[in-house]
Amino acid sequence: EVQLQASGGGLVQAGGSLRLSCAASGFSFDDSVVAWFRQAPGKEREGVSCMSSSDIRTFYADSVTGRFTISSDNAKSAIYLQMNSLKPEDTATYFCAVAYLRGRKYTRTYHLTEGSYHYWGQGTLVTVSS
């Protein structure tokens, strides 16, 4: 059974930092893409960042480039999102997600799209105050 659980959210002042974690179990990171998405009240879910097990490239939404960093620890089956210089606009519920490539190309457009992912965590809330 594949399970994903995001954690690390909370209340932080603008300009501050948070590190989100996602614990994964029940699947292999081989041939996979892992990602973070977020959804703010009244807005659609958007792709924040993603990375592949077999590609050095990482992708980021324009709104977070230079402030957020995605990483993983395969041995621990964990995914991380380091968020720096947080803004009120970053306030959202953040979700981790996993997909298998299954022969597909790893691209920014496809893998920052929510419909591309097979498995989802339940999310963790990040609130950034001004």
JSON list of C-alpha atoms in Angstrom, two decimals:
[
{"chain": "A", "resi": 1, "resn": "GLU", "atom": "CA", "xyz": [0.00, 0.00, 0.00]},
{"chain": "A", "resi": 2, "resn": "VAL", "atom": "CA", "xyz": [1.43, 3.36, -1.05]},
{"chain": "A", "resi": 3, "resn": "GLN", "atom": "CA", "xyz": [1.25, 6.00, 1.66]},
{"chain": "A", "resi": 4, "resn": "LEU", "atom": "CA", "xyz": [2.44, 9.60, 1.70]},
{"chain": "A", "resi": 5, "resn": "GLN", "atom": "CA", "xyz": [2.29, 11.92, 4.69]},
{"chain": "A", "resi": 6, "resn": "ALA", "atom": "CA", "xyz": [3.28, 15.58, 4.56]},
{"chain": "A", "resi": 7, "resn": "SER", "atom": "CA", "xyz": [4.32, 17.44, 7.69]},
{"chain": "A", "resi": 8, "resn": "GLY", "atom": "CA", "xyz": [6.19, 20.54, 8.83]},
{"chain": "A", "resi": 9, "resn": "GLY", "atom": "CA", "xyz": [3.64, 23.22, 8.09]},
{"chain": "A", "resi": 10, "resn": "GLY", "atom": "CA", "xyz": [2.72, 25.95, 10.50]},
{"chain": "A", "resi": 11, "resn": "LEU", "atom": "CA", "xyz": [2.47, 29.68, 11.05]},
{"chain": "A", "resi": 12, "resn": "VAL", "atom": "CA", "xyz": [5.46, 31.78, 10.07]},
{"chain": "A", "resi": 13, "resn": "GLN", "atom": "CA", "xyz": [6.11, 35.49, 9.59]},
{"chain": "A", "resi": 14, "resn": "ALA", "atom": "CA", "xyz": [6.83, 36.88, 6.15]},
{"chain": "A", "resi": 15, "resn": "GLY", "atom": "CA", "xyz": [10.51, 36.52, 5.37]},
{"chain": "A", "resi": 16, "resn": "GLY", "atom": "CA", "xyz": [10.85, 33.40, 7.47]},
{"chain": "A", "resi": 17, "resn": "SER", "atom": "CA", "xyz": [11.57, 29.80, 6.55]},
{"chain": "A", "resi": 18, "resn": "LEU", "atom": "CA", "xyz": [9.99, 26.38, 6.87]},
{"chain": "A", "resi": 19, "resn": "ARG", "atom": "CA", "xyz": [11.05, 22.89, 5.85]},
{"chain": "A", "resi": 20, "resn": "LEU", "atom": "CA", "xyz": [8.30, 20.52, 4.78]},
{"chain": "A", "resi": 21, "resn": "SER", "atom": "CA", "xyz": [8.78, 16.77, 4.89]},
{"chain": "A", "resi": 22, "resn": "CYS", "atom": "CA", "xyz": [6.96, 13.94, 3.19]},
{"chain": "A", "resi": 23, "resn": "ALA", "atom": "CA", "xyz": [7.32, 10.40, 4.47]},
{"chain": "A", "resi": 24, "resn": "ALA", "atom": "CA", "xyz": [6.70, 7.78, 1.80]},
{"chain": "A", "resi": 25, "resn": "SER", "atom": "CA", "xyz": [6.17, 4.04, 2.02]},
{"chain": "A", "resi": 26, "resn": "GLY", "atom": "CA", "xyz": [4.91, 1.17, -0.08]},
{"chain": "A", "resi": 27, "resn": "PHE", "atom": "CA", "xyz": [6.66, 2.01, -3.34]},
{"chain": "A", "resi": 28, "resn": "SER", "atom": "CA", "xyz": [10.06, 2.30, -4.96]},
{"chain": "A", "resi": 29, "resn": "PHE", "atom": "CA", "xyz": [11.68, 5.57, -5.96]},
{"chain": "A", "resi": 30, "resn": "ASP", "atom": "CA", "xyz": [13.07, 3.86, -9.05]},
{"chain": "A", "resi": 31, "resn": "ASP", "atom": "CA", "xyz": [11.69, 5.37, -12.25]},
{"chain": "A", "resi": 32, "resn": "SER", "atom": "CA", "xyz": [9.71, 7.91, -10.27]},
{"chain": "A", "resi": 33, "resn": "VAL", "atom": "CA", "xyz": [9.02, 11.62, -10.04]},
{"chain": "A", "resi": 34, "resn": "VAL", "atom": "CA", "xyz": [8.25, 13.28, -6.72]},
{"chain": "A", "resi": 35, "resn": "ALA", "atom": "CA", "xyz": [6.62, 16.67, -6.40]},
{"chain": "A", "resi": 36, "resn": "TRP", "atom": "CA", "xyz": [5.12, 19.31, -4.18]},
{"chain": "A", "resi": 37, "resn": "PHE", "atom": "CA", "xyz": [1.84, 21.01, -4.99]},
{"chain": "A", "resi": 38, "resn": "ARG", "atom": "CA", "xyz": [-0.09, 23.66, -3.12]},
{"chain": "A", "resi": 39, "resn": "GLN", "atom": "CA", "xyz": [-3.62, 24.96, -2.98]},
{"chain": "A", "resi": 40, "resn": "ALA", "atom": "CA", "xyz": [-4.61, 28.29, -1.50]},
{"chain": "A", "resi": 41, "resn": "PRO", "atom": "CA", "xyz": [-8.17, 29.18, -0.52]},
{"chain": "A", "resi": 42, "resn": "GLY", "atom": "CA", "xyz": [-10.19, 30.03, -3.59]},
{"chain": "A", "resi": 43, "resn": "LYS", "atom": "CA", "xyz": [-7.42, 29.01, -5.98]},
{"chain": "A", "resi": 44, "resn": "GLU", "atom": "CA", "xyz": [-6.63, 25.96, -8.07]},
{"chain": "A", "resi": 45, "resn": "ARG", "atom": "CA", "xyz": [-3.94, 23.49, -7.09]},
{"chain": "A", "resi": 46, "resn": "GLU", "atom": "CA", "xyz": [-0.59, 24.40, -8.61]},
{"chain": "A", "resi": 47, "resn": "GLY", "atom": "CA", "xyz": [2.68, 22.59, -9.06]},
{"chain": "A", "resi": 48, "resn": "VAL", "atom": "CA", "xyz": [5.44, 24.01, -6.88]},
{"chain": "A", "resi": 49, "resn": "SER", "atom": "CA", "xyz": [8.42, 21.78, -7.59]},
{"chain": "A", "resi": 50, "resn": "CYS", "atom": "CA", "xyz": [9.38, 18.31, -8.78]},
{"chain": "A", "resi": 51, "resn": "MET", "atom": "CA", "xyz": [12.39, 16.06, -9.20]},
{"chain": "A", "resi": 52, "resn": "SER", "atom": "CA", "xyz": [13.12, 12.73, -10.86]},
{"chain": "A", "resi": 53, "resn": "SER", "atom": "CA", "xyz": [14.98, 9.66, -9.62]},
{"chain": "A", "resi": 54, "resn": "SER", "atom": "CA", "xyz": [16.79, 9.37, -12.95]},
{"chain": "A", "resi": 55, "resn": "ASP", "atom": "CA", "xyz": [17.29, 12.97, -14.06]},
{"chain": "A", "resi": 56, "resn": "ILE", "atom": "CA", "xyz": [19.47, 15.66, -12.50]},
{"chain": "A", "resi": 57, "resn": "ARG", "atom": "CA", "xyz": [17.03, 18.44, -13.39]},
{"chain": "A", "resi": 58, "resn": "THR", "atom": "CA", "xyz": [14.68, 19.97, -10.86]},
{"chain": "A", "resi": 59, "resn": "PHE", "atom": "CA", "xyz": [11.74, 22.16, -11.84]},
{"chain": "A", "resi": 60, "resn": "TYR", "atom": "CA", "xyz": [10.05, 25.01, -9.99]},
{"chain": "A", "resi": 61, "resn": "ALA", "atom": "CA", "xyz": [7.09, 27.27, -10.43]},
{"chain": "A", "resi": 62, "resn": "ASP", "atom": "CA", "xyz": [8.10, 30.78, -11.41]},
{"chain": "A", "resi": 63, "resn": "SER", "atom": "CA", "xyz": [6.61, 32.14, -8.20]},
{"chain": "A", "resi": 64, "resn": "VAL", "atom": "CA", "xyz": [9.01, 30.16, -5.98]},
{"chain": "A", "resi": 65, "resn": "THR", "atom": "CA", "xyz": [12.18, 29.98, -8.06]},
{"chain": "A", "resi": 66, "resn": "GLY", "atom": "CA", "xyz": [15.17, 31.07, -5.99]},
{"chain": "A", "resi": 67, "resn": "ARG", "atom": "CA", "xyz": [13.30, 30.70, -2.70]},
{"chain": "A", "resi": 68, "resn": "PHE", "atom": "CA", "xyz": [12.30, 27.02, -2.52]},
{"chain": "A", "resi": 69, "resn": "THR", "atom": "CA", "xyz": [14.44, 23.90, -2.87]},
{"chain": "A", "resi": 70, "resn": "ILE", "atom": "CA", "xyz": [13.23, 20.35, -3.36]},
{"chain": "A", "resi": 71, "resn": "SER", "atom": "CA", "xyz": [15.30, 17.38, -2.21]},
{"chain": "A", "resi": 72, "resn": "SER", "atom": "CA", "xyz": [14.94, 13.73, -1.29]},
{"chain": "A", "resi": 73, "resn": "ASP", "atom": "CA", "xyz": [16.57, 11.02, 0.76]},
{"chain": "A", "resi": 74, "resn": "ASN", "atom": "CA", "xyz": [16.02, 7.72, -0.99]},
{"chain": "A", "resi": 75, "resn": "ALA", "atom": "CA", "xyz": [17.33, 5.65, 1.92]},
{"chain": "A", "resi": 76, "resn": "LYS", "atom": "CA", "xyz": [14.79, 7.28, 4.23]},
{"chain": "A", "resi": 77, "resn": "SER", "atom": "CA", "xyz": [12.02, 7.37, 1.61]},
{"chain": "A", "resi": 78, "resn": "ALA", "atom": "CA", "xyz": [11.57, 11.06, 2.37]},
{"chain": "A", "resi": 79, "resn": "ILE", "atom": "CA", "xyz": [10.91, 14.15, 0.27]},
{"chain": "A", "resi": 80, "resn": "TYR", "atom": "CA", "xyz": [11.63, 17.69, 1.45]},
{"chain": "A", "resi": 81, "resn": "LEU", "atom": "CA", "xyz": [10.77, 21.23, 0.49]},
{"chain": "A", "resi": 82, "resn": "GLN", "atom": "CA", "xyz": [12.93, 23.96, 1.97]},
{"chain": "A", "resi": 83, "resn": "MET", "atom": "CA", "xyz": [11.04, 27.24, 1.81]},
{"chain": "A", "resi": 84, "resn": "ASN", "atom": "CA", "xyz": [12.90, 30.50, 2.40]},
{"chain": "A", "resi": 85, "resn": "SER", "atom": "CA", "xyz": [11.89, 34.15, 2.17]},
{"chain": "A", "resi": 86, "resn": "LEU", "atom": "CA", "xyz": [8.27, 33.20, 2.61]},
{"chain": "A", "resi": 87, "resn": "LYS", "atom": "CA", "xyz": [5.57, 35.57, 1.45]},
{"chain": "A", "resi": 88, "resn": "PRO", "atom": "CA", "xyz": [1.89, 35.82, 2.40]},
{"chain": "A", "resi": 89, "resn": "GLU", "atom": "CA", "xyz": [1.12, 34.61, -1.13]},
{"chain": "A", "resi": 90, "resn": "ASP", "atom": "CA", "xyz": [2.74, 31.28, -0.19]},
{"chain": "A", "resi": 91, "resn": "THR", "atom": "CA", "xyz": [-0.07, 30.57, 2.26]},
{"chain": "A", "resi": 92, "resn": "ALA", "atom": "CA", "xyz": [-1.64, 27.29, 1.17]},
{"chain": "A", "resi": 93, "resn": "THR", "atom": "CA", "xyz": [-2.04, 23.63, 1.94]},
{"chain": "A", "resi": 94, "resn": "TYR", "atom": "CA", "xyz": [1.00, 21.82, 0.56]},
{"chain": "A", "resi": 95, "resn": "PHE", "atom": "CA", "xyz": [0.75, 18.30, -0.83]},
{"chain": "A", "resi": 96, "resn": "CYS", "atom": "CA", "xyz": [3.45, 15.82, -1.76]},
{"chain": "A", "resi": 97, "resn": "ALA", "atom": "CA", "xyz": [2.87, 13.53, -4.71]},
{"chain": "A", "resi": 98, "resn": "VAL", "atom": "CA", "xyz": [4.56, 10.65, -6.55]},
{"chain": "A", "resi": 99, "resn": "ALA", "atom": "CA", "xyz": [4.30, 9.36, -10.11]},
{"chain": "A", "resi": 100, "resn": "TYR", "atom": "CA", "xyz": [6.05, 6.67, -12.12]},
{"chain": "A", "resi": 101, "resn": "LEU", "atom": "CA", "xyz": [7.54, 7.70, -15.43]},
{"chain": "A", "resi": 102, "resn": "ARG", "atom": "CA", "xyz": [6.63, 4.46, -17.23]},
{"chain": "A", "resi": 103, "resn": "GLY", "atom": "CA", "xyz": [8.59, 5.50, -20.29]},
{"chain": "A", "resi": 104, "resn": "ARG", "atom": "CA", "xyz": [7.36, 9.09, -20.35]},
{"chain": "A", "resi": 105, "resn": "LYS", "atom": "CA", "xyz": [9.73, 12.00, -20.71]},
{"chain": "A", "resi": 106, "resn": "TYR", "atom": "CA", "xyz": [10.42, 14.04, -17.60]},
{"chain": "A", "resi": 107, "resn": "THR", "atom": "CA", "xyz": [9.35, 17.60, -18.39]},
{"chain": "A", "resi": 108, "resn": "ARG", "atom": "CA", "xyz": [8.51, 20.73, -16.46]},
{"chain": "A", "resi": 109, "resn": "THR", "atom": "CA", "xyz": [5.09, 21.13, -18.01]},
{"chain": "A", "resi": 110, "resn": "TYR", "atom": "CA", "xyz": [3.91, 17.57, -17.51]},
{"chain": "A", "resi": 111, "resn": "HIS", "atom": "CA", "xyz": [5.33, 17.02, -14.05]},
{"chain": "A", "resi": 112, "resn": "LEU", "atom": "CA", "xyz": [4.08, 20.26, -12.56]},
{"chain": "A", "resi": 113, "resn": "THR", "atom": "CA", "xyz": [0.56, 19.20, -13.53]},
{"chain": "A", "resi": 114, "resn": "GLU", "atom": "CA", "xyz": [-1.54, 17.50, -10.88]},
{"chain": "A", "resi": 115, "resn": "GLY", "atom": "CA", "xyz": [-3.15, 15.02, -13.26]},
{"chain": "A", "resi": 116, "resn": "SER", "atom": "CA", "xyz": [0.23, 13.44, -13.89]},
{"chain": "A", "resi": 117, "resn": "TYR", "atom": "CA", "xyz": [0.52, 11.98, -10.38]},
{"chain": "A", "resi": 118, "resn": "HIS", "atom": "CA", "xyz": [-0.57, 8.62, -9.06]},
{"chain": "A", "resi": 119, "resn": "TYR", "atom": "CA", "xyz": [-0.25, 9.08, -5.31]},
{"chain": "A", "resi": 120, "resn": "TRP", "atom": "CA", "xyz": [-0.92, 11.98, -2.94]},
{"chain": "A", "resi": 121, "resn": "GLY", "atom": "CA", "xyz": [-0.41, 12.86, 0.67]},
{"chain": "A", "resi": 122, "resn": "GLN", "atom": "CA", "xyz": [-3.09, 14.56, 2.73]},
{"chain": "A", "resi": 123, "resn": "GLY", "atom": "CA", "xyz": [-1.32, 17.91, 2.91]},
{"chain": "A", "resi": 124, "resn": "THR", "atom": "CA", "xyz": [0.11, 20.24, 5.52]},
{"chain": "A", "resi": 125, "resn": "LEU", "atom": "CA", "xyz": [-1.01, 23.83, 6.05]},
{"chain": "A", "resi": 126, "resn": "VAL", "atom": "CA", "xyz": [1.43, 26.71, 5.73]},
{"chain": "A", "resi": 127, "resn": "THR", "atom": "CA", "xyz": [0.29, 30.14, 6.85]},
{"chain": "A", "resi": 128, "resn": "VAL", "atom": "CA", "xyz": [2.52, 33.17, 6.26]},
{"chain": "A", "resi": 129, "resn": "SER", "atom": "CA", "xyz": [1.58, 36.33, 8.12]},
{"chain": "A", "resi": 130, "resn": "SER", "atom": "CA", "xyz": [2.41, 39.84, 6.94]}
]
